[in-house]
Short mmCIF file of C-alpha atoms and ligand atoms in Angstrom, two decimals:
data_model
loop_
_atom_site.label_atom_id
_atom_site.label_comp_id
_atom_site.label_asym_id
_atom_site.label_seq_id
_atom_site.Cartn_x
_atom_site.Cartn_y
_atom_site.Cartn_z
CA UNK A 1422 194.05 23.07 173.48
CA UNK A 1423 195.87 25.57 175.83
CA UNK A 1424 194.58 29.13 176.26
CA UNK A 1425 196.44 32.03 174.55
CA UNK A 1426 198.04 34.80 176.40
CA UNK A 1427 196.77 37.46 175.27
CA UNK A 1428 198.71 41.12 175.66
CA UNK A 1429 199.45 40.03 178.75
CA UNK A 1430 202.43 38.52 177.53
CA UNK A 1431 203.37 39.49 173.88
CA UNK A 1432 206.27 38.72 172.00
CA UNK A 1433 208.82 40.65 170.73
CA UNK A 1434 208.40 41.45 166.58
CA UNK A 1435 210.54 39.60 164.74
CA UNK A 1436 212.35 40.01 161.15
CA UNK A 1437 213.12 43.62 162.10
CA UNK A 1438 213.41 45.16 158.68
CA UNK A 1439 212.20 48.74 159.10
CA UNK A 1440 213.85 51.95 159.27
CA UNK A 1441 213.03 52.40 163.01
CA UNK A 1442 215.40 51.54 165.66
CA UNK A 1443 214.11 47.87 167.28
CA UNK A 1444 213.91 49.84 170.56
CA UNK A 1445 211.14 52.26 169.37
CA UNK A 1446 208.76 49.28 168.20
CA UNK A 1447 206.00 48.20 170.63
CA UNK A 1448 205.72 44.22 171.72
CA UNK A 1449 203.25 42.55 169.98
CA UNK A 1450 202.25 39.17 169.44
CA UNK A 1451 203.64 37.24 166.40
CA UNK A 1452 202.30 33.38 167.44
CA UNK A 1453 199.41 31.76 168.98
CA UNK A 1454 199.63 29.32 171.52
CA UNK A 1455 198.62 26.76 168.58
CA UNK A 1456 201.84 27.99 166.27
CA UNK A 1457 199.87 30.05 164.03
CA UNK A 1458 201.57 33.05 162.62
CA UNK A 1459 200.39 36.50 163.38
CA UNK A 1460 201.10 38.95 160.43
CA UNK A 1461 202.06 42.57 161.59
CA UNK A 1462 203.90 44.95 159.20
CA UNK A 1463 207.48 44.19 159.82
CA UNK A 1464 207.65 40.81 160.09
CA UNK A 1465 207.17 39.55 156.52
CA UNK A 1466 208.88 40.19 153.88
CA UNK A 1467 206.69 41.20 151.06
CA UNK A 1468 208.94 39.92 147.88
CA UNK A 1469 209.54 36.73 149.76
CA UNK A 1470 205.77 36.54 150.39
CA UNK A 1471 205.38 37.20 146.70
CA UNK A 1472 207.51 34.72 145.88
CA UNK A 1473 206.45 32.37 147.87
CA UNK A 1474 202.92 32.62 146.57
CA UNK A 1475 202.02 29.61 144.52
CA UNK A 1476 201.92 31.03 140.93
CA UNK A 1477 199.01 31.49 138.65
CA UNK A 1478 196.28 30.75 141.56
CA UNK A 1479 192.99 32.73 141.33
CA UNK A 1480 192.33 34.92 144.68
CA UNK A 1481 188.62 35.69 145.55
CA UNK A 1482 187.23 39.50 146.79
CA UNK A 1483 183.68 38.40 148.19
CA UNK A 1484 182.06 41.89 149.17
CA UNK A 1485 178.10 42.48 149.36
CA UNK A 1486 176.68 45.90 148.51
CA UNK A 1487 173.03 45.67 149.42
CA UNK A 1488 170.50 49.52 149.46
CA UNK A 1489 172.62 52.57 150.00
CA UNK A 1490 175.94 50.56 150.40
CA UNK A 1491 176.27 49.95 146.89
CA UNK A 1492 176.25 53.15 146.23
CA UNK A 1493 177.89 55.16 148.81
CA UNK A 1494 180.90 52.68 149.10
CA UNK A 1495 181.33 50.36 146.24
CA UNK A 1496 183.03 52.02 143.99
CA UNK A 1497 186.14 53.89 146.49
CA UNK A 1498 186.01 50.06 147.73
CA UNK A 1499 187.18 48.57 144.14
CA UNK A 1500 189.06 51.62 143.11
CA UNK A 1501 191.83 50.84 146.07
CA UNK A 1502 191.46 47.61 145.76
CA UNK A 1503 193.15 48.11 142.07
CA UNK A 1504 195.90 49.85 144.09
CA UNK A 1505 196.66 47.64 147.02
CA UNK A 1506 195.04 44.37 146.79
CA UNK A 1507 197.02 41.52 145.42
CA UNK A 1508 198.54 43.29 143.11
CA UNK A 1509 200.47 41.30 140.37
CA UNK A 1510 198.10 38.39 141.21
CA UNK A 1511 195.12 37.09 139.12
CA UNK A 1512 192.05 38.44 141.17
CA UNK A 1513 188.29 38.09 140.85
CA UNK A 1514 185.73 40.51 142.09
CA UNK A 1515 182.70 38.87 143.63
CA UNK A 1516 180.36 41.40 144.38
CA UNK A 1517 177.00 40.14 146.05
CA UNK A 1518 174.73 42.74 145.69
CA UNK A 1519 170.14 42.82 144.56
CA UNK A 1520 167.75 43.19 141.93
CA UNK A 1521 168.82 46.41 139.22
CA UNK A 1522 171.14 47.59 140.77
CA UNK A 1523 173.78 49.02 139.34
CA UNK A 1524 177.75 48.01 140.06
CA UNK A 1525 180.02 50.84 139.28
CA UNK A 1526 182.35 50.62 136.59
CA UNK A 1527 185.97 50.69 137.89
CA UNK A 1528 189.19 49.88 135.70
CA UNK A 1529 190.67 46.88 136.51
CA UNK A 1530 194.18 45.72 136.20
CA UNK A 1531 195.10 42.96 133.63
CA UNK A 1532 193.96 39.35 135.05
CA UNK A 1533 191.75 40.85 137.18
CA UNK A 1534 187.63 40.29 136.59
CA UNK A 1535 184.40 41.77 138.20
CA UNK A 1536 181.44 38.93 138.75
CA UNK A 1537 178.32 40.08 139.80
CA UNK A 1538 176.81 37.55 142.16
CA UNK A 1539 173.21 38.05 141.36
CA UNK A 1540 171.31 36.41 139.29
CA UNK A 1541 170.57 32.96 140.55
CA UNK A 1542 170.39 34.52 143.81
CA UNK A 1543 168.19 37.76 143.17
CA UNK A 1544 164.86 36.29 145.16
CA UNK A 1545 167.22 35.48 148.04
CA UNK A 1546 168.74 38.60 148.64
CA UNK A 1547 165.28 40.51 147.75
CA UNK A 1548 164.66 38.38 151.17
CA UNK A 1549 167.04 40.09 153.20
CA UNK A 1550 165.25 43.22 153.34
CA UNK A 1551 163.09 42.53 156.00
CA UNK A 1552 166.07 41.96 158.09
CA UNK A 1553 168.08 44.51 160.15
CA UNK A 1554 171.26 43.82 159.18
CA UNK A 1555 172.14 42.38 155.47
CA UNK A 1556 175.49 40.63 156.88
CA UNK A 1557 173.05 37.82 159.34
CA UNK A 1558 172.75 36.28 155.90
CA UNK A 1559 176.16 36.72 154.43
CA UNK A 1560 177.51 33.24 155.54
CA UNK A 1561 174.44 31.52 154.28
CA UNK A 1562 174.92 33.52 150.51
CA UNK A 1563 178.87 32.61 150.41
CA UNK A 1564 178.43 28.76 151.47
CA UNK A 1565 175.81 28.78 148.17
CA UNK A 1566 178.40 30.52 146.24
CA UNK A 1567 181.40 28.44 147.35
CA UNK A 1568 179.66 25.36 146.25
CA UNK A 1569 179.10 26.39 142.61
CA UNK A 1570 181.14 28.52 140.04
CA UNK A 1571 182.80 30.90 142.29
CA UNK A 1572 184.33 27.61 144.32
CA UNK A 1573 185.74 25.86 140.85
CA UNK A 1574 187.22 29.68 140.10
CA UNK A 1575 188.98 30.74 143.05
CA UNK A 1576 191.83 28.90 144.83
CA UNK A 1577 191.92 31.01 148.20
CA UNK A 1578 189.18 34.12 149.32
CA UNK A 1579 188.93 37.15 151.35
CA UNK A 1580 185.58 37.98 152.39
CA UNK A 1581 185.27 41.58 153.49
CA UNK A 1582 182.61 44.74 154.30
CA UNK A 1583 182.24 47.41 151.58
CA UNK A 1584 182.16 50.00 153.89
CA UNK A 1585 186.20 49.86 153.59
CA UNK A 1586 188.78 51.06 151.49
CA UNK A 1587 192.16 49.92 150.87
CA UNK A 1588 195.14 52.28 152.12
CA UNK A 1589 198.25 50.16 151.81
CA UNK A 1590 199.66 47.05 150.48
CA UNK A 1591 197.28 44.10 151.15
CA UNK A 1592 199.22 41.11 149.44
CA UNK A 1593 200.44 37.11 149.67
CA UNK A 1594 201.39 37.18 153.49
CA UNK A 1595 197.90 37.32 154.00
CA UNK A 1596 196.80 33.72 152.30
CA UNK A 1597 196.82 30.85 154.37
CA UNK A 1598 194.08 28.12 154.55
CA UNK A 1599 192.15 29.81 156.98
CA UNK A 1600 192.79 33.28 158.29
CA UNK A 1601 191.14 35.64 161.18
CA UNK A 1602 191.19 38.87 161.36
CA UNK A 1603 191.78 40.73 165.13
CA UNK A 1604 189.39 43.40 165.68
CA UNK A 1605 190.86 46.73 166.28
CA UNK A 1606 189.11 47.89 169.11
CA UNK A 1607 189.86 44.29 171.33
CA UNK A 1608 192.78 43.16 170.75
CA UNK A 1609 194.40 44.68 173.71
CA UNK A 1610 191.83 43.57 175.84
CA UNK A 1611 191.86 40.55 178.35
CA UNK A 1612 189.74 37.77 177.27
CA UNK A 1613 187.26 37.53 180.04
CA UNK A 1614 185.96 40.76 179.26
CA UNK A 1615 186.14 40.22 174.86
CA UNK A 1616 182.36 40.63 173.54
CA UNK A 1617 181.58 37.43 172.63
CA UNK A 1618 178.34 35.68 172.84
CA UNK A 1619 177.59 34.88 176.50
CA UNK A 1620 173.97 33.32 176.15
CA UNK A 1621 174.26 29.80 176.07
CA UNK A 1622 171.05 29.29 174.55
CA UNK A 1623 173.01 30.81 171.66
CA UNK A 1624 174.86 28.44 169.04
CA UNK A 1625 177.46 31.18 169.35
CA UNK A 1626 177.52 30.90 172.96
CA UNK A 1627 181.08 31.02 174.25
CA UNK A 1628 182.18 29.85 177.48
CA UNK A 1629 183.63 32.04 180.06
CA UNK A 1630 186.91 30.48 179.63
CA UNK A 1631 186.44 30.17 176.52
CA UNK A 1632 187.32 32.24 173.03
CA UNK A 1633 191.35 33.06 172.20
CA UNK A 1634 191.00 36.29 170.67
CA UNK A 1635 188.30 38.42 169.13
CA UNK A 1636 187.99 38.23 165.09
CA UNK A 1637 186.08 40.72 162.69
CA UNK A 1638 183.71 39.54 160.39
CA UNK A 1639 184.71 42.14 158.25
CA UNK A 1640 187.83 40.39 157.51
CA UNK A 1641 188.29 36.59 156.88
CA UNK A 1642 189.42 34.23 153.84
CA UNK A 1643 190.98 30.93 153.45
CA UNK A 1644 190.84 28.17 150.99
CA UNK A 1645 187.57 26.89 149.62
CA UNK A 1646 186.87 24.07 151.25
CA UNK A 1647 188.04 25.66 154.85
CA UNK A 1648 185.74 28.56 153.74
CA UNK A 1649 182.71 25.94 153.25
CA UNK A 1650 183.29 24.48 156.17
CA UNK A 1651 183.06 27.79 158.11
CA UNK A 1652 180.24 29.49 156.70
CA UNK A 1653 177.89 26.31 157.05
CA UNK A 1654 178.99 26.07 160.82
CA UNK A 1655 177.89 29.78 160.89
CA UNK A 1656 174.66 29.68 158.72
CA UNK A 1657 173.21 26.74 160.49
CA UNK A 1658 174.22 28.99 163.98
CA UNK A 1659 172.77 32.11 162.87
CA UNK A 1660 169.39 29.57 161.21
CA UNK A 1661 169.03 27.53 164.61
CA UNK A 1662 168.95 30.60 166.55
CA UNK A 1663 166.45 32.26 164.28
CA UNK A 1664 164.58 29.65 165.11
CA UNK A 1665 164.66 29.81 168.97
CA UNK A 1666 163.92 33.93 168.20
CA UNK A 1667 167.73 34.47 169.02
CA UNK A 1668 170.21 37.19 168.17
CA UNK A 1669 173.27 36.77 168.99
CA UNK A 1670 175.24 39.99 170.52
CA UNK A 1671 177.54 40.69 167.67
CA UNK A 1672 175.28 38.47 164.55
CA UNK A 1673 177.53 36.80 162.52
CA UNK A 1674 180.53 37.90 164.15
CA UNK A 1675 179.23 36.02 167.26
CA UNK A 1676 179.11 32.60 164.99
CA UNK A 1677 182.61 33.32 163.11
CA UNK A 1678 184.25 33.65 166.53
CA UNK A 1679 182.73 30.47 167.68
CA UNK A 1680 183.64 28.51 164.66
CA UNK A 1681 187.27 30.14 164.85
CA UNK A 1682 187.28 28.70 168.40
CA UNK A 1683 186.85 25.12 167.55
CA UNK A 1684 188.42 25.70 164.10
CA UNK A 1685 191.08 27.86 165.05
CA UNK A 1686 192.58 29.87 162.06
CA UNK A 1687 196.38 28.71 160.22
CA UNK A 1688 197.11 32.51 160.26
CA UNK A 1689 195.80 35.82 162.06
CA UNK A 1690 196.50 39.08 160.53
CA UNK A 1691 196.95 41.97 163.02
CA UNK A 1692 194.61 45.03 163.52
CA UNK A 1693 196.86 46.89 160.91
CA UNK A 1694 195.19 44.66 158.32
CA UNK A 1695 191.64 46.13 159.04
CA UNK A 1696 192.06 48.99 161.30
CA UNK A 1697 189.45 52.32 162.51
CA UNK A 1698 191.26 55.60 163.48
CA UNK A 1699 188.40 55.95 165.51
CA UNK A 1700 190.24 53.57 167.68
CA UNK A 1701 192.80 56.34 168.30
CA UNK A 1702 196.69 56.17 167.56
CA UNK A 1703 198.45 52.90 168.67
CA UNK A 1704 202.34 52.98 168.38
CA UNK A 1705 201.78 49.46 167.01
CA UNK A 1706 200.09 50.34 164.50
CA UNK A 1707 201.77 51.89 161.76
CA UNK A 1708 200.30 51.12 158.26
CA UNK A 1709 196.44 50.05 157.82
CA UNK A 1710 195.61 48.28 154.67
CA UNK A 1711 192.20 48.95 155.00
CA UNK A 1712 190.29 51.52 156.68
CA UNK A 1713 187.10 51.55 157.81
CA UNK A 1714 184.56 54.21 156.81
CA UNK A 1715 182.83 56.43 159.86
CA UNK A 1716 179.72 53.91 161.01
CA UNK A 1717 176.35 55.52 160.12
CA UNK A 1718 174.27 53.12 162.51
CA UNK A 1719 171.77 55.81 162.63
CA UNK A 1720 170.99 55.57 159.02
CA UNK A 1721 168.70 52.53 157.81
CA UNK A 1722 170.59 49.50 156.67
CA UNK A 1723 169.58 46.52 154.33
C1 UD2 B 703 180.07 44.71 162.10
C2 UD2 B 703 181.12 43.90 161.36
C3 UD2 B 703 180.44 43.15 160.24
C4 UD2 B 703 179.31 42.29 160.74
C5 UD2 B 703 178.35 43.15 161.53
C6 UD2 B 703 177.31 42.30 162.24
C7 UD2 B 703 183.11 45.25 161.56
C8 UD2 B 703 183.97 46.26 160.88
N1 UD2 B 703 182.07 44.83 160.80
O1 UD2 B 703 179.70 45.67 161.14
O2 UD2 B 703 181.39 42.35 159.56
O3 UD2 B 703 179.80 41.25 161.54
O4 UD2 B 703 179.03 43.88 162.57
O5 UD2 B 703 176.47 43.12 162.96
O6 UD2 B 703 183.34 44.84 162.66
N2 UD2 B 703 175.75 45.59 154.15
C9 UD2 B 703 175.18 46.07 152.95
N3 UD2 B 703 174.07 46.84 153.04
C10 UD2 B 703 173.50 47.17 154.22
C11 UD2 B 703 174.06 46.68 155.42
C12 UD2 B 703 175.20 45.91 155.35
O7 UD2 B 703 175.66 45.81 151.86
O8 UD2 B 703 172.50 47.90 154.20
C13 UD2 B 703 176.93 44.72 154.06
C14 UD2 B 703 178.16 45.54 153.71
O9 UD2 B 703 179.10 44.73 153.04
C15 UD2 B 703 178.67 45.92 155.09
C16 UD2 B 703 178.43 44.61 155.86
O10 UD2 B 703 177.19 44.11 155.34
O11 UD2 B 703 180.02 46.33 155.03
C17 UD2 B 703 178.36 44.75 157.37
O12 UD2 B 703 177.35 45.66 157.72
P1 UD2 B 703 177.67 46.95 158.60
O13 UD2 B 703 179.00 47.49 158.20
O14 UD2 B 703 176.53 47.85 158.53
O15 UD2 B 703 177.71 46.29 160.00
P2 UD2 B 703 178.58 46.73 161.25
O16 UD2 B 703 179.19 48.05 161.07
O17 UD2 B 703 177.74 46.54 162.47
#
């Protein structure tokens, strides 16, 4: 498999259907080198991707809300979800969250349901306490969950952060069997110097020459069984590293970008689709349909 090029050679947008005049739009991207699509707003025509949807399929919402994340973001989360998120389509709620605690109440939509992912998995996520960050054990939770109910429910996922809300239109043109998100703050960088795991003791160790384009954690979906596939590539990366007493730099984002490099994704969505204005303004970057919240690293996680 050839190498992307990365900005250093973008594409012209295609499907011009805005109101702006073709001249004032930025180059971007629209294919990787392996033919996958790469969804900016512009380029897709919503109705059509509507449309084009196959009918009466059940799409997934994986979220965890673990300690003061619950709280503090769940319910703005699921509010503009109701808004923006596959609206029109039949939609489940997973929420992953501990013990007592309390899921907000939010209205939902017709067709659209709330499952608490809890129960059967209460002593496991009492376990993640002890660990810095909740999401190391994410991909380990949702490869449990994808083999039982939530797997026979839902025909295609999105598994996202909390600490998000939904500011635009997030609909059909972003299904595919497996789909990547770019991370905001990379994508116009040159891939020798992308973050990704450089120790190659780590099972998330990436070559040098290695890695097309850095993905988000905070962002990714596909189909069940691609979704199985991934998460037990990352669990066991994340578990045999444990082992050894690794970390790798960026957790489970480290192991996601390593499985999308041997795996690579049927469909990329641009930064738009997950975006911080902490990044600054971008010309290319015109509508975000979701928005990260300010990071509070200095407050306690987990
Ligand atoms: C980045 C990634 C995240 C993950 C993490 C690994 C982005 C936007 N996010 O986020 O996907 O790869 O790095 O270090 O790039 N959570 C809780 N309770 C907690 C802590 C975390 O529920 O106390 C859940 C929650 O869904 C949260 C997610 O885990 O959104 C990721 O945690 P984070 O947002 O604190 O991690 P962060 O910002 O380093």
């Amino acid at each position: 498999m050839g190498l992307c090029p990365l900005a250093r050679m973008p594409l012209l947008r295609d499907n011009f259907t805005g109101p702006l005049h073709p001249w004032a739009w930025p180059e971007v991207l629209t294919c990787t080198c392996w033919g996958a699509p790469i969804i900016w707003d512009g380029t897709f025509d919503p109705d059509v991707a509507q449309q084009e949807a196959v009918q009466n399929l059940t799409i997934g919402l994986t979220v965890f809300a673990v300690g003061r994340y619950l709280e503090k973001y769940l319910a703005h989360f699921l509010e503009t979800a109701e808004q923006h998120f596959m609206v029109g389509q039949r939609v489940v709620y997973y929420v992953f969250t501990e013990g007592s605690a309390a899921v907000p109440r939010v209205r939902l939509g017709p067709g659209r349901r709330l499952r608490e992912e809890r129960e059967e998995r209460e002593e496991r996520v009492a376990r993640w306490r002890p660990w810095q960050n909740v999401s190391m054990v994410r991909m380990r939770a949702l490869h449990a969950a994808l083999g039982g109910r939530l797997g026979r429910e839902a025909r295609f996922l999105r598994c996202v952060d909390v600490d998000q809300h939904f500011s635009g239109t997030f609909g059909s043109e972003a299904l595919a069997e497996s789909v990547a998100q770019l991370l905001g703050w990379h994508y116009r960088w040159r891939r020798r110097l992308l973050p990704f795991e450089r120790d190659a003791r780590s099972a998330a160790a990436l070559d040098p020459s290695e890695g097309d384009f850095c993905y988000q954690a905070a962002v990714f979906g596909g189909s069940v069984a691609a979704l199985r596939q991934l998460t037990v590539y990352c669990a066991r990366g994340l578990r045999r590293d444990r082992a050894r007493g690794l970390e790798a730099r960026w957790h489970d984002e480290s192991h996601l970008n390593k499985s999308f490099w041997l795996q690579k994704p049927a469909k990329l969505l641009s930064p738009e689709f997950c975006w911080s204005s902490d990044v600054g303004r971008r010309a290319e970057i015109r509508r975000p349909q979701l928005l990260w919240a300010p990071k509070e690293y200095a407050l306690p996680r987990g």
